[in-house]
PDB file of C-alpha atoms in Angstrom:
ATOM      1  CA  MET H1117    -149.379 118.397   3.701  1.00 66.00           C
ATOM      2  CA  THR H1118    -145.262 119.015   2.078  1.00 91.00           C
ATOM      3  CA  ALA H1119    -144.514 122.083   2.043  1.00 97.00           C
ATOM      4  CA  THR H1120    -143.920 124.588  -1.576  1.00 98.00           C
ATOM      5  CA  ILE H1121    -140.545 125.937  -1.624  1.00 98.00           C
ATOM      6  CA  LEU H1122    -139.076 129.616  -1.740  1.00 98.00           C
ATOM      7  CA  ASP H1123    -136.904 129.798  -4.670  1.00 98.00           C
ATOM      8  CA  GLY H1124    -134.388 132.010  -3.870  1.00 98.00           C
ATOM      9  CA  LYS H1125    -132.950 131.458  -6.917  1.00 97.00           C
ATOM     10  CA  ALA H1126    -135.597 131.850  -9.340  1.00 98.00           C
ATOM     11  CA  THR H1127    -136.845 135.364  -7.193  1.00 98.00           C
ATOM     12  CA  LEU H1128    -133.440 136.567  -7.611  1.00 98.00           C
ATOM     13  CA  ALA H1129    -133.559 136.372 -11.263  1.00 98.00           C
ATOM     14  CA  THR H1130    -136.932 137.817 -11.333  1.00 98.00           C
ATOM     15  CA  ILE H1131    -135.089 140.832  -9.101  1.00 98.00           C
ATOM     16  CA  LYS H1132    -132.352 141.176 -12.056  1.00 98.00           C
ATOM     17  CA  THR H1133    -135.293 141.469 -14.860  1.00 98.00           C
ATOM     18  CA  GLU H1134    -136.735 144.314 -12.270  1.00 98.00           C
ATOM     19  CA  LEU H1135    -133.064 145.782 -11.670  1.00 98.00           C
ATOM     20  CA  ALA H1136    -131.512 145.969 -15.721  1.00 98.00           C
ATOM     21  CA  GLU H1137    -134.695 147.718 -16.501  1.00 98.00           C
ATOM     22  CA  ARG H1138    -133.424 150.642 -13.144  1.00 98.00           C
ATOM     23  CA  VAL H1139    -130.365 150.511 -14.051  1.00 98.00           C
ATOM     24  CA  ARG H1140    -130.803 151.036 -17.284  1.00 98.00           C
ATOM     25  CA  ALA H1141    -132.937 154.339 -17.207  1.00 97.00           C
ATOM     26  CA  LEU H1142    -130.189 155.151 -14.578  1.00 97.00           C
ATOM     27  CA  ARG H1143    -127.355 155.109 -17.855  1.00 96.00           C
ATOM     28  CA  GLU H1144    -129.974 157.128 -20.234  1.00 96.00           C
ATOM     29  CA  ARG H1145    -129.360 159.625 -18.046  1.00 95.00           C
ATOM     30  CA  GLY H1146    -125.802 159.032 -17.925  1.00 94.00           C
ATOM     31  CA  ILE H1147    -125.233 157.334 -14.320  1.00 94.00           C
ATOM     32  CA  THR H1148    -123.374 154.410 -14.213  1.00 96.00           C
ATOM     33  CA  PRO H1149    -123.882 152.081 -11.135  1.00 97.00           C
ATOM     34  CA  GLY H1150    -120.744 151.258  -9.669  1.00 97.00           C
ATOM     35  CA  LEU H1151    -120.157 148.539  -7.008  1.00 98.00           C
ATOM     36  CA  GLY H1152    -116.528 148.396  -5.632  1.00 98.00           C
ATOM     37  CA  THR H1153    -116.113 145.170  -3.297  1.00 98.00           C
ATOM     38  CA  VAL H1154    -112.183 144.529  -0.659  1.00 98.00           C
ATOM     39  CA  LEU H1155    -111.284 141.363  -0.714  1.00 98.00           C
ATOM     40  CA  VAL H1156    -108.519 140.240   1.857  1.00 98.00           C
ATOM     41  CA  GLY H1157    -106.895 136.705   1.364  1.00 97.00           C
ATOM     42  CA  ASP H1158    -107.881 133.879  -0.611  1.00 94.00           C
ATOM     43  CA  ASP H1159    -110.970 132.818   1.723  1.00 93.00           C
ATOM     44  CA  PRO H1160    -112.069 130.164  -0.885  1.00 91.00           C
ATOM     45  CA  ALA H1161    -116.225 131.374   0.427  1.00 88.00           C
ATOM     46  CA  SER H1162    -115.290 134.941   0.450  1.00 94.00           C
ATOM     47  CA  THR H1163    -113.177 134.804  -2.544  1.00 96.00           C
ATOM     48  CA  TRP H1164    -116.646 132.584  -4.427  1.00 94.00           C
ATOM     49  CA  TYR H1165    -119.151 134.689  -3.258  1.00 94.00           C
ATOM     50  CA  VAL H1166    -117.561 138.339  -4.272  1.00 96.00           C
ATOM     51  CA  GLY H1167    -117.263 136.722  -7.611  1.00 96.00           C
ATOM     52  CA  ALA H1168    -121.115 135.940  -7.404  1.00 96.00           C
ATOM     53  CA  LYS H1169    -121.301 139.701  -7.259  1.00 96.00           C
ATOM     54  CA  HIS H1170    -119.440 140.636  -9.333  1.00 96.00           C
ATOM     55  CA  LYS H1171    -121.584 138.845 -12.151  1.00 97.00           C
ATOM     56  CA  ASP H1172    -125.091 139.587 -10.796  1.00 97.00           C
ATOM     57  CA  CYS H1173    -123.511 143.493 -11.341  1.00 97.00           C
ATOM     58  CA  ALA H1174    -122.443 142.410 -15.192  1.00 96.00           C
ATOM     59  CA  GLU H1175    -125.950 140.915 -15.771  1.00 97.00           C
ATOM     60  CA  ILE H1176    -127.701 144.090 -14.663  1.00 98.00           C
ATOM     61  CA  GLY H1177    -125.430 146.687 -16.126  1.00 97.00           C
ATOM     62  CA  VAL H1178    -124.009 147.961 -13.070  1.00 98.00           C
ATOM     63  CA  ALA H1179    -119.841 148.167 -13.097  1.00 98.00           C
ATOM     64  CA  SER H1180    -117.062 146.239 -10.283  1.00 96.00           C
ATOM     65  CA  ILE H1181    -115.087 147.888  -9.152  1.00 97.00           C
ATOM     66  CA  GLN H1182    -112.327 145.192  -7.255  1.00 98.00           C
ATOM     67  CA  ARG H1183    -110.073 146.047  -4.447  1.00 98.00           C
ATOM     68  CA  HIS H1184    -108.263 141.962  -3.593  1.00 98.00           C
ATOM     69  CA  LEU H1185    -105.532 142.137  -0.820  1.00 98.00           C
ATOM     70  CA  PRO H1186    -103.242 140.103   0.670  1.00 97.00           C
ATOM     71  CA  ALA H1187    -103.825 138.101   3.260  1.00 96.00           C
ATOM     72  CA  THR H1188    -100.657 139.551   4.593  1.00 97.00           C
ATOM     73  CA  ALA H1189    -102.544 143.916   4.591  1.00 98.00           C
ATOM     74  CA  THR H1190    -102.804 145.805   7.266  1.00 98.00           C
ATOM     75  CA  GLN H1191    -105.598 147.172   8.608  1.00 98.00           C
ATOM     76  CA  ALA H1192    -104.412 150.920   7.508  1.00 98.00           C
ATOM     77  CA  GLU H1193    -103.902 149.649   4.029  1.00 98.00           C
ATOM     78  CA  VAL H1194    -107.948 148.330   4.396  1.00 98.00           C
ATOM     79  CA  GLU H1195    -108.793 151.180   6.019  1.00 98.00           C
ATOM     80  CA  ALA H1196    -106.421 153.684   3.507  1.00 98.00           C
ATOM     81  CA  VAL H1197    -108.510 151.345   0.208  1.00 98.00           C
ATOM     82  CA  VAL H1198    -112.563 151.913   2.268  1.00 98.00           C
ATOM     83  CA  ASP H1199    -111.275 155.471   1.977  1.00 98.00           C
ATOM     84  CA  GLU H1200    -110.384 155.050  -1.962  1.00 98.00           C
ATOM     85  CA  LEU H1201    -114.284 153.883  -2.555  1.00 98.00           C
ATOM     86  CA  ASN H1202    -115.386 156.528  -0.284  1.00 98.00           C
ATOM     87  CA  ALA H1203    -114.510 159.453  -2.266  1.00 98.00           C
ATOM     88  CA  ASP H1204    -114.890 157.357  -5.374  1.00 97.00           C
ATOM     89  CA  PRO H1205    -117.529 158.926  -7.739  1.00 94.00           C
ATOM     90  CA  ASP H1206    -117.331 155.417  -9.901  1.00 95.00           C
ATOM     91  CA  CYS H1207    -118.495 153.559  -6.470  1.00 97.00           C
ATOM     92  CA  THR H1208    -122.164 154.328  -5.909  1.00 94.00           C
ATOM     93  CA  GLY H1209    -122.579 151.562  -3.398  1.00 96.00           C
ATOM     94  CA  PHE H1210    -120.080 148.681  -1.740  1.00 97.00           C
ATOM     95  CA  LEU H1211    -118.525 146.697   0.347  1.00 97.00           C
ATOM     96  CA  VAL H1212    -115.796 145.097   2.686  1.00 98.00           C
ATOM     97  CA  GLN H1213    -116.393 140.974   2.250  1.00 97.00           C
ATOM     98  CA  GLN H1214    -115.812 139.868   5.945  1.00 93.00           C
ATOM     99  CA  PRO H1215    -114.165 138.153   7.674  1.00 93.00           C
ATOM    100  CA  THR H1216    -110.635 140.340   7.228  1.00 96.00           C
ATOM    101  CA  GLY H1217    -108.804 139.348   9.803  1.00 95.00           C
ATOM    102  CA  LEU H1218    -108.642 142.270  10.590  1.00 97.00           C
ATOM    103  CA  ASP H1219    -110.783 144.296  13.211  1.00 98.00           C
ATOM    104  CA  ASP H1220    -113.881 144.298  11.325  1.00 96.00           C
ATOM    105  CA  SER H1221    -116.511 146.968  13.292  1.00 96.00           C
ATOM    106  CA  ALA H1222    -113.588 149.602  12.756  1.00 98.00           C
ATOM    107  CA  ILE H1223    -113.378 148.839   8.705  1.00 98.00           C
ATOM    108  CA  LEU H1224    -116.981 148.803   8.505  1.00 97.00           C
ATOM    109  CA  ALA H1225    -117.439 151.877  10.228  1.00 98.00           C
ATOM    110  CA  ARG H1226    -115.396 153.997   8.254  1.00 98.00           C
ATOM    111  CA  VAL H1227    -117.774 153.132   5.258  1.00 98.00           C
ATOM    112  CA  ASP H1228    -119.595 156.337   3.561  1.00 97.00           C
ATOM    113  CA  PRO H1229    -123.378 155.157   5.117  1.00 97.00           C
ATOM    114  CA  SER H1230    -124.920 156.433   1.615  1.00 95.00           C
ATOM    115  CA  LYS H1231    -122.341 153.795   0.103  1.00 97.00           C
ATOM    116  CA  ASP H1232    -122.582 151.100   2.520  1.00 97.00           C
ATOM    117  CA  VAL H1233    -124.535 148.341   0.343  1.00 97.00           C
ATOM    118  CA  ASP H1234    -124.205 145.734   3.262  1.00 96.00           C
ATOM    119  CA  GLY H1235    -126.482 148.097   5.128  1.00 97.00           C
ATOM    120  CA  LEU H1236    -124.269 146.695   8.249  1.00 96.00           C
ATOM    121  CA  ASN H1237    -122.677 150.489   9.441  1.00 97.00           C
ATOM    122  CA  PRO H1238    -123.147 151.552  12.851  1.00 97.00           C
ATOM    123  CA  VAL H1239    -124.988 154.826  11.614  1.00 98.00           C
ATOM    124  CA  ASN H1240    -126.908 152.856   9.120  1.00 98.00           C
ATOM    125  CA  LEU H1241    -127.498 150.013  11.887  1.00 97.00           C
ATOM    126  CA  GLY H1242    -128.733 153.201  14.616  1.00 97.00           C
ATOM    127  CA  ASN H1243    -131.004 154.660  11.709  1.00 97.00           C
ATOM    128  CA  LEU H1244    -133.325 151.122  11.966  1.00 97.00           C
ATOM    129  CA  VAL H1245    -134.153 151.649  15.499  1.00 96.00           C
ATOM    130  CA  LEU H1246    -134.691 154.963  14.858  1.00 97.00           C
ATOM    131  CA  GLY H1247    -137.260 154.256  12.058  1.00 95.00           C
ATOM    132  CA  ILE H1248    -135.510 156.796   9.777  1.00 96.00           C
ATOM    133  CA  PRO H1249    -134.792 155.005   6.692  1.00 94.00           C
ATOM    134  CA  ALA H1250    -131.057 154.462   5.201  1.00 95.00           C
ATOM    135  CA  PRO H1251    -129.930 150.920   3.264  1.00 97.00           C
ATOM    136  CA  LEU H1252    -130.352 147.703   5.339  1.00 98.00           C
ATOM    137  CA  PRO H1253    -129.123 144.607   5.663  1.00 98.00           C
ATOM    138  CA  CYS H1254    -129.115 142.378   2.537  1.00 98.00           C
ATOM    139  CA  THR H1255    -129.963 138.740   4.168  1.00 98.00           C
ATOM    140  CA  PRO H1256    -132.653 139.999   6.794  1.00 98.00           C
ATOM    141  CA  MET H1257    -134.869 142.464   3.604  1.00 98.00           C
ATOM    142  CA  GLY H1258    -134.205 138.735   1.669  1.00 98.00           C
ATOM    143  CA  VAL H1259    -136.010 136.992   4.540  1.00 98.00           C
ATOM    144  CA  VAL H1260    -139.454 139.682   4.559  1.00 98.00           C
ATOM    145  CA  GLU H1261    -138.600 140.088   0.100  1.00 98.00           C
ATOM    146  CA  LEU H1262    -139.304 136.170  -0.009  1.00 98.00           C
ATOM    147  CA  CYS H1263    -142.617 136.499   2.361  1.00 98.00           C
ATOM    148  CA  ARG H1264    -143.776 139.963  -0.027  1.00 98.00           C
ATOM    149  CA  ARG H1265    -143.048 137.760  -3.317  1.00 98.00           C
ATOM    150  CA  TYR H1266    -145.042 134.606  -1.733  1.00 98.00           C
ATOM    151  CA  ASP H1267    -147.694 136.124  -0.324  1.00 98.00           C
ATOM    152  CA  ILE H1268    -146.847 134.959   3.299  1.00 98.00           C
ATOM    153  CA  PRO H1269    -148.916 136.929   4.849  1.00 98.00           C
ATOM    154  CA  LEU H1270    -146.294 139.743   8.171  1.00 98.00           C
ATOM    155  CA  LYS H1271    -149.248 142.023   9.486  1.00 98.00           C
ATOM    156  CA  GLY H1272    -149.719 139.878  12.447  1.00 98.00           C
ATOM    157  CA  ALA H1273    -147.850 136.997  12.146  1.00 98.00           C
ATOM    158  CA  GLU H1274    -146.276 135.345  15.136  1.00 98.00           C
ATOM    159  CA  VAL H1275    -141.689 135.391  14.467  1.00 98.00           C
ATOM    160  CA  VAL H1276    -139.472 133.681  15.912  1.00 98.00           C
ATOM    161  CA  VAL H1277    -135.616 134.433  14.678  1.00 98.00           C
ATOM    162  CA  ILE H1278    -133.352 131.915  15.737  1.00 98.00           C
ATOM    163  CA  GLY H1279    -130.296 134.085  16.278  1.00 97.00           C
ATOM    164  CA  ARG H1280    -128.352 137.233  17.526  1.00 96.00           C
ATOM    165  CA  GLY H1281    -126.559 137.984  15.305  1.00 95.00           C
ATOM    166  CA  ILE H1282    -125.486 141.432  14.131  1.00 94.00           C
ATOM    167  CA  THR H1283    -125.908 140.249  10.221  1.00 95.00           C
ATOM    168  CA  VAL H1284    -129.122 138.610  10.888  1.00 97.00           C
ATOM    169  CA  GLY H1285    -131.133 138.066  14.287  1.00 97.00           C
ATOM    170  CA  ARG H1286    -131.370 141.655  15.816  1.00 97.00           C
ATOM    171  CA  PRO H1287    -131.645 143.491  12.340  1.00 98.00           C
ATOM    172  CA  LEU H1288    -134.793 141.473  11.664  1.00 98.00           C
ATOM    173  CA  GLY H1289    -136.778 141.795  14.383  1.00 97.00           C
ATOM    174  CA  LEU H1290    -136.380 145.188  14.251  1.00 97.00           C
ATOM    175  CA  ILE H1291    -136.755 145.994  10.117  1.00 98.00           C
ATOM    176  CA  LEU H1292    -140.124 142.791  11.466  1.00 98.00           C
ATOM    177  CA  THR H1293    -141.708 145.373  13.922  1.00 97.00           C
ATOM    178  CA  ARG H1294    -142.121 148.246  11.472  1.00 97.00           C
ATOM    179  CA  ARG H1295    -145.585 149.266  10.724  1.00 96.00           C
ATOM    180  CA  SER H1296    -144.483 148.438   6.986  1.00 96.00           C
ATOM    181  CA  GLU H1297    -144.412 144.656   8.026  1.00 97.00           C
ATOM    182  CA  ASN H1298    -146.755 144.854  11.442  1.00 98.00           C
ATOM    183  CA  ALA H1299    -145.533 141.344  13.089  1.00 98.00           C
ATOM    184  CA  THR H1300    -144.404 140.550  16.545  1.00 98.00           C
ATOM    185  CA  VAL H1301    -141.563 138.997  17.363  1.00 98.00           C
ATOM    186  CA  THR H1302    -140.093 136.957  19.582  1.00 98.00           C
ATOM    187  CA  LEU H1303    -135.888 136.904  19.523  1.00 98.00           C
ATOM    188  CA  CYS H1304    -134.172 133.681  20.622  1.00 98.00           C
ATOM    189  CA  HIS H1305    -131.094 131.775  20.578  1.00 96.00           C
ATOM    190  CA  THR H1306    -129.279 128.974  22.166  1.00 93.00           C
ATOM    191  CA  GLY H1307    -128.778 129.677  25.218  1.00 96.00           C
ATOM    192  CA  THR H1308    -133.331 129.808  25.163  1.00 98.00           C
ATOM    193  CA  ARG H1309    -134.900 127.869  27.915  1.00 97.00           C
ATOM    194  CA  ASP H1310    -137.435 125.372  25.924  1.00 97.00           C
ATOM    195  CA  LEU H1311    -136.615 126.231  22.274  1.00 98.00           C
ATOM    196  CA  ALA H1312    -139.880 124.769  21.047  1.00 98.00           C
ATOM    197  CA  ALA H1313    -142.588 126.158  23.794  1.00 98.00           C
ATOM    198  CA  HIS H1314    -142.140 129.468  21.450  1.00 98.00           C
ATOM    199  CA  THR H1315    -141.469 128.227  17.903  1.00 98.00           C
ATOM    200  CA  ARG H1316    -144.266 125.741  18.089  1.00 98.00           C
ATOM    201  CA  ARG H1317    -146.954 128.375  17.912  1.00 98.00           C
ATOM    202  CA  ALA H1318    -144.648 130.456  15.747  1.00 98.00           C
ATOM    203  CA  ASP H1319    -146.558 131.338  11.826  1.00 98.00           C
ATOM    204  CA  ILE H1320    -143.074 132.830  10.462  1.00 98.00           C
ATOM    205  CA  VAL H1321    -139.553 131.199  11.747  1.00 98.00           C
ATOM    206  CA  VAL H1322    -136.174 131.749  10.392  1.00 98.00           C
ATOM    207  CA  ALA H1323    -133.289 130.136  12.031  1.00 98.00           C
ATOM    208  CA  ALA H1324    -129.963 131.742  11.934  1.00 97.00           C
ATOM    209  CA  ALA H1325    -128.813 130.047  14.799  1.00 97.00           C
ATOM    210  CA  GLY H1326    -125.862 127.689  12.847  1.00 94.00           C
ATOM    211  CA  VAL H1327    -125.982 124.367  14.801  1.00 95.00           C
ATOM    212  CA  HIS H1328    -126.903 122.180  12.098  1.00 94.00           C
ATOM    213  CA  ASN H1329    -130.421 120.891  12.626  1.00 95.00           C
ATOM    214  CA  ILE H1330    -131.572 122.679  15.530  1.00 97.00           C
ATOM    215  CA  LEU H1331    -134.953 123.132  14.311  1.00 98.00           C
ATOM    216  CA  THR H1332    -136.858 120.202  13.598  1.00 98.00           C
ATOM    217  CA  PRO H1333    -140.680 118.753  12.656  1.00 98.00           C
ATOM    218  CA  ASP H1334    -141.950 118.078  16.083  1.00 98.00           C
ATOM    219  CA  MET H1335    -141.087 121.938  16.785  1.00 98.00           C
ATOM    220  CA  VAL H1336    -142.718 123.077  13.353  1.00 98.00           C
ATOM    221  CA  LYS H1337    -146.686 124.525  13.894  1.00 98.00           C
ATOM    222  CA  PRO H1338    -148.271 122.633  10.727  1.00 97.00           C
ATOM    223  CA  GLY H1339    -148.337 124.984   8.389  1.00 98.00           C
ATOM    224  CA  ALA H1340    -145.522 127.273   9.217  1.00 98.00           C
ATOM    225  CA  ALA H1341    -143.439 129.058   7.311  1.00 98.00           C
ATOM    226  CA  VAL H1342    -139.866 128.668   7.765  1.00 98.00           C
ATOM    227  CA  PHE H1343    -136.432 129.879   6.701  1.00 98.00           C
ATOM    228  CA  ASP H1344    -133.026 128.663   6.901  1.00 98.00           C
ATOM    229  CA  VAL H1345    -130.649 131.259   7.570  1.00 97.00           C
ATOM    230  CA  GLY H1346    -128.274 128.949   9.411  1.00 94.00           C
ATOM    231  CA  VAL H1347    -123.961 127.904   8.000  1.00 88.00           C
ATOM    232  CA  SER H1348    -122.395 125.614   9.645  1.00 83.00           C
ATOM    233  CA  ARG H1349    -119.777 122.801   8.705  1.00 80.00           C
ATOM    234  CA  ILE H1350    -120.538 118.836   9.079  1.00 83.00           C
ATOM    235  CA  ALA H1351    -118.978 115.526   8.201  1.00 80.00           C
ATOM    236  CA  GLY H1352    -120.119 113.938   5.405  1.00 77.00           C
ATOM    237  CA  GLU H1353    -121.111 109.586   4.888  1.00 78.00           C
ATOM    238  CA  ASP H1354    -117.374 110.254   2.530  1.00 83.00           C
ATOM    239  CA  GLY H1355    -115.530 112.004   6.043  1.00 79.00           C
ATOM    240  CA  LYS H1356    -115.417 114.766   4.014  1.00 82.00           C
ATOM    241  CA  SER H1357    -116.936 118.645   5.698  1.00 79.00           C
ATOM    242  CA  ARG H1358    -120.481 120.190   3.719  1.00 81.00           C
ATOM    243  CA  VAL H1359    -122.258 123.301   3.953  1.00 81.00           C
ATOM    244  CA  ALA H1360    -125.142 123.069   6.322  1.00 87.00           C
ATOM    245  CA  GLY H1361    -128.157 124.452   7.829  1.00 93.00           C
ATOM    246  CA  ASP H1362    -130.164 124.730  10.393  1.00 97.00           C
ATOM    247  CA  ILE H1363    -133.526 123.365  10.238  1.00 97.00           C
ATOM    248  CA  HIS H1364    -133.698 119.272   9.747  1.00 97.00           C
ATOM    249  CA  PRO H1365    -135.250 118.173   5.805  1.00 95.00           C
ATOM    250  CA  ASP H1366    -138.292 116.390   7.541  1.00 97.00           C
ATOM    251  CA  VAL H1367    -139.414 119.846   8.463  1.00 98.00           C
ATOM    252  CA  MET H1368    -140.984 119.868   4.838  1.00 97.00           C
ATOM    253  CA  GLU H1369    -143.760 117.646   5.791  1.00 97.00           C
ATOM    254  CA  VAL H1370    -144.770 120.096   8.004  1.00 98.00           C
ATOM    255  CA  ALA H1371    -144.167 123.773   6.857  1.00 98.00           C
ATOM    256  CA  GLY H1372    -146.535 125.533   4.743  1.00 98.00           C
ATOM    257  CA  TRP H1373    -143.250 127.090   2.998  1.00 98.00           C
ATOM    258  CA  MET H1374    -140.104 125.950   4.216  1.00 98.00           C
ATOM    259  CA  THR H1375    -136.479 127.242   1.982  1.00 98.00           C
ATOM    260  CA  PRO H1376    -133.688 125.008   0.141  1.00 95.00           C
ATOM    261  CA  ASN H1377    -130.926 125.409   1.666  1.00 93.00           C
ATOM    262  CA  PRO H1378    -128.515 126.381  -0.097  1.00 90.00           C
ATOM    263  CA  GLY H1379    -130.501 128.218  -3.044  1.00 94.00           C
ATOM    264  CA  GLY H1380    -133.008 130.321  -0.831  1.00 96.00           C
ATOM    265  CA  VAL H1381    -132.104 132.545   1.297  1.00 97.00           C
ATOM    266  CA  GLY H1382    -128.826 133.225  -0.037  1.00 95.00           C
ATOM    267  CA  PRO H1383    -129.339 133.886  -3.440  1.00 97.00           C
ATOM    268  CA  MET H1384    -131.928 136.986  -1.786  1.00 98.00           C
ATOM    269  CA  THR H1385    -128.901 137.559  -0.670  1.00 97.00           C
ATOM    270  CA  ARG H1386    -127.492 138.959  -3.244  1.00 96.00           C
ATOM    271  CA  ALA H1387    -131.298 139.999  -4.579  1.00 98.00           C
ATOM    272  CA  LEU H1388    -131.245 143.213  -1.857  1.00 98.00           C
ATOM    273  CA  LEU H1389    -127.483 143.575  -2.400  1.00 97.00           C
ATOM    274  CA  LEU H1390    -128.087 144.523  -5.981  1.00 97.00           C
ATOM    275  CA  SER H1391    -131.234 146.711  -5.450  1.00 97.00           C
ATOM    276  CA  ASN H1392    -128.927 148.529  -2.477  1.00 97.00           C
ATOM    277  CA  VAL H1393    -126.742 149.203  -4.702  1.00 97.00           C
ATOM    278  CA  VAL H1394    -129.090 150.901  -7.394  1.00 97.00           C
ATOM    279  CA  GLU H1395    -131.025 152.629  -4.961  1.00 96.00           C
ATOM    280  CA  SER H1396    -127.147 154.098  -3.710  1.00 95.00           C
ATOM    281  CA  ALA H1397    -127.549 155.331  -7.639  1.00 95.00           C
ATOM    282  CA  GLU H1398    -130.913 156.593  -7.513  1.00 96.00           C
ATOM    283  CA  ARG H1399    -130.428 158.203  -4.648  1.00 92.00           C
ATOM    284  CA  ALA H1400    -127.185 160.381  -5.785  1.00 88.00           C
ATOM    285  CA  ALA H1401    -128.710 161.134  -8.928  1.00 89.00           C
ATOM    286  CA  SER H1402    -132.251 162.582  -7.707  1.00 89.00           C
ATOM    287  CA  ALA H1403    -129.733 164.380  -5.431  1.00 80.00           C
TER     288      ALA H1403
END
């Protein structure tokens, strides 16, 4: 068996086309969605991510509002920019690119929950726990959206999530156990005893631990859907550092579906961010 590739890039392109129609409808009503970003410092990865998000916005007609602060910016200076975007009617949603090197929890808490396109404000995470509609974290929803688009059954599925981080592991478990998904979730992590005993019985495995090759072929049930969300750095054959995922490439010969890394869940994170921006504008228009 060779797994079907879950193509995040192609799915992102499809979602952009769908969202462009919704943006066009908003513009006809005199409303232009606007994505704001706050970038602190000049970290190459963060700079690339922010640039990619604004490129996506330009392609579907969403306005860009960019705030770039120096690495020397203080907590108060970053929070002042957050307050500015909270009050800006042209900014329908925004995010603060992490890490900032400051108190990111306090910064996230300061973002207006209705404009929180990352879905990581404490109020929105609390609403997820309570089952109240609110913006949802983009990467977990990217996994769910790939399942939907590739007809991977979620109802009644046994899902193992490896990783307990606040951006992926914890919220993904909550999302998948909603009535709309109805999956049964086991949340594992680097401290789990006999991880393979859990993953071998799973219909779906999501690896988001940031540990290179934490999931190997002998740990996967034949035909399972496998999602590689992990990011770590390893030394290549040339001695240079490169980004790697959590899943051993030979899992491809066992799984039924598998995301590439890069090119799988990463583009879906961007897709769901765009969706959150557009939905935020639609909510504001209805209000």
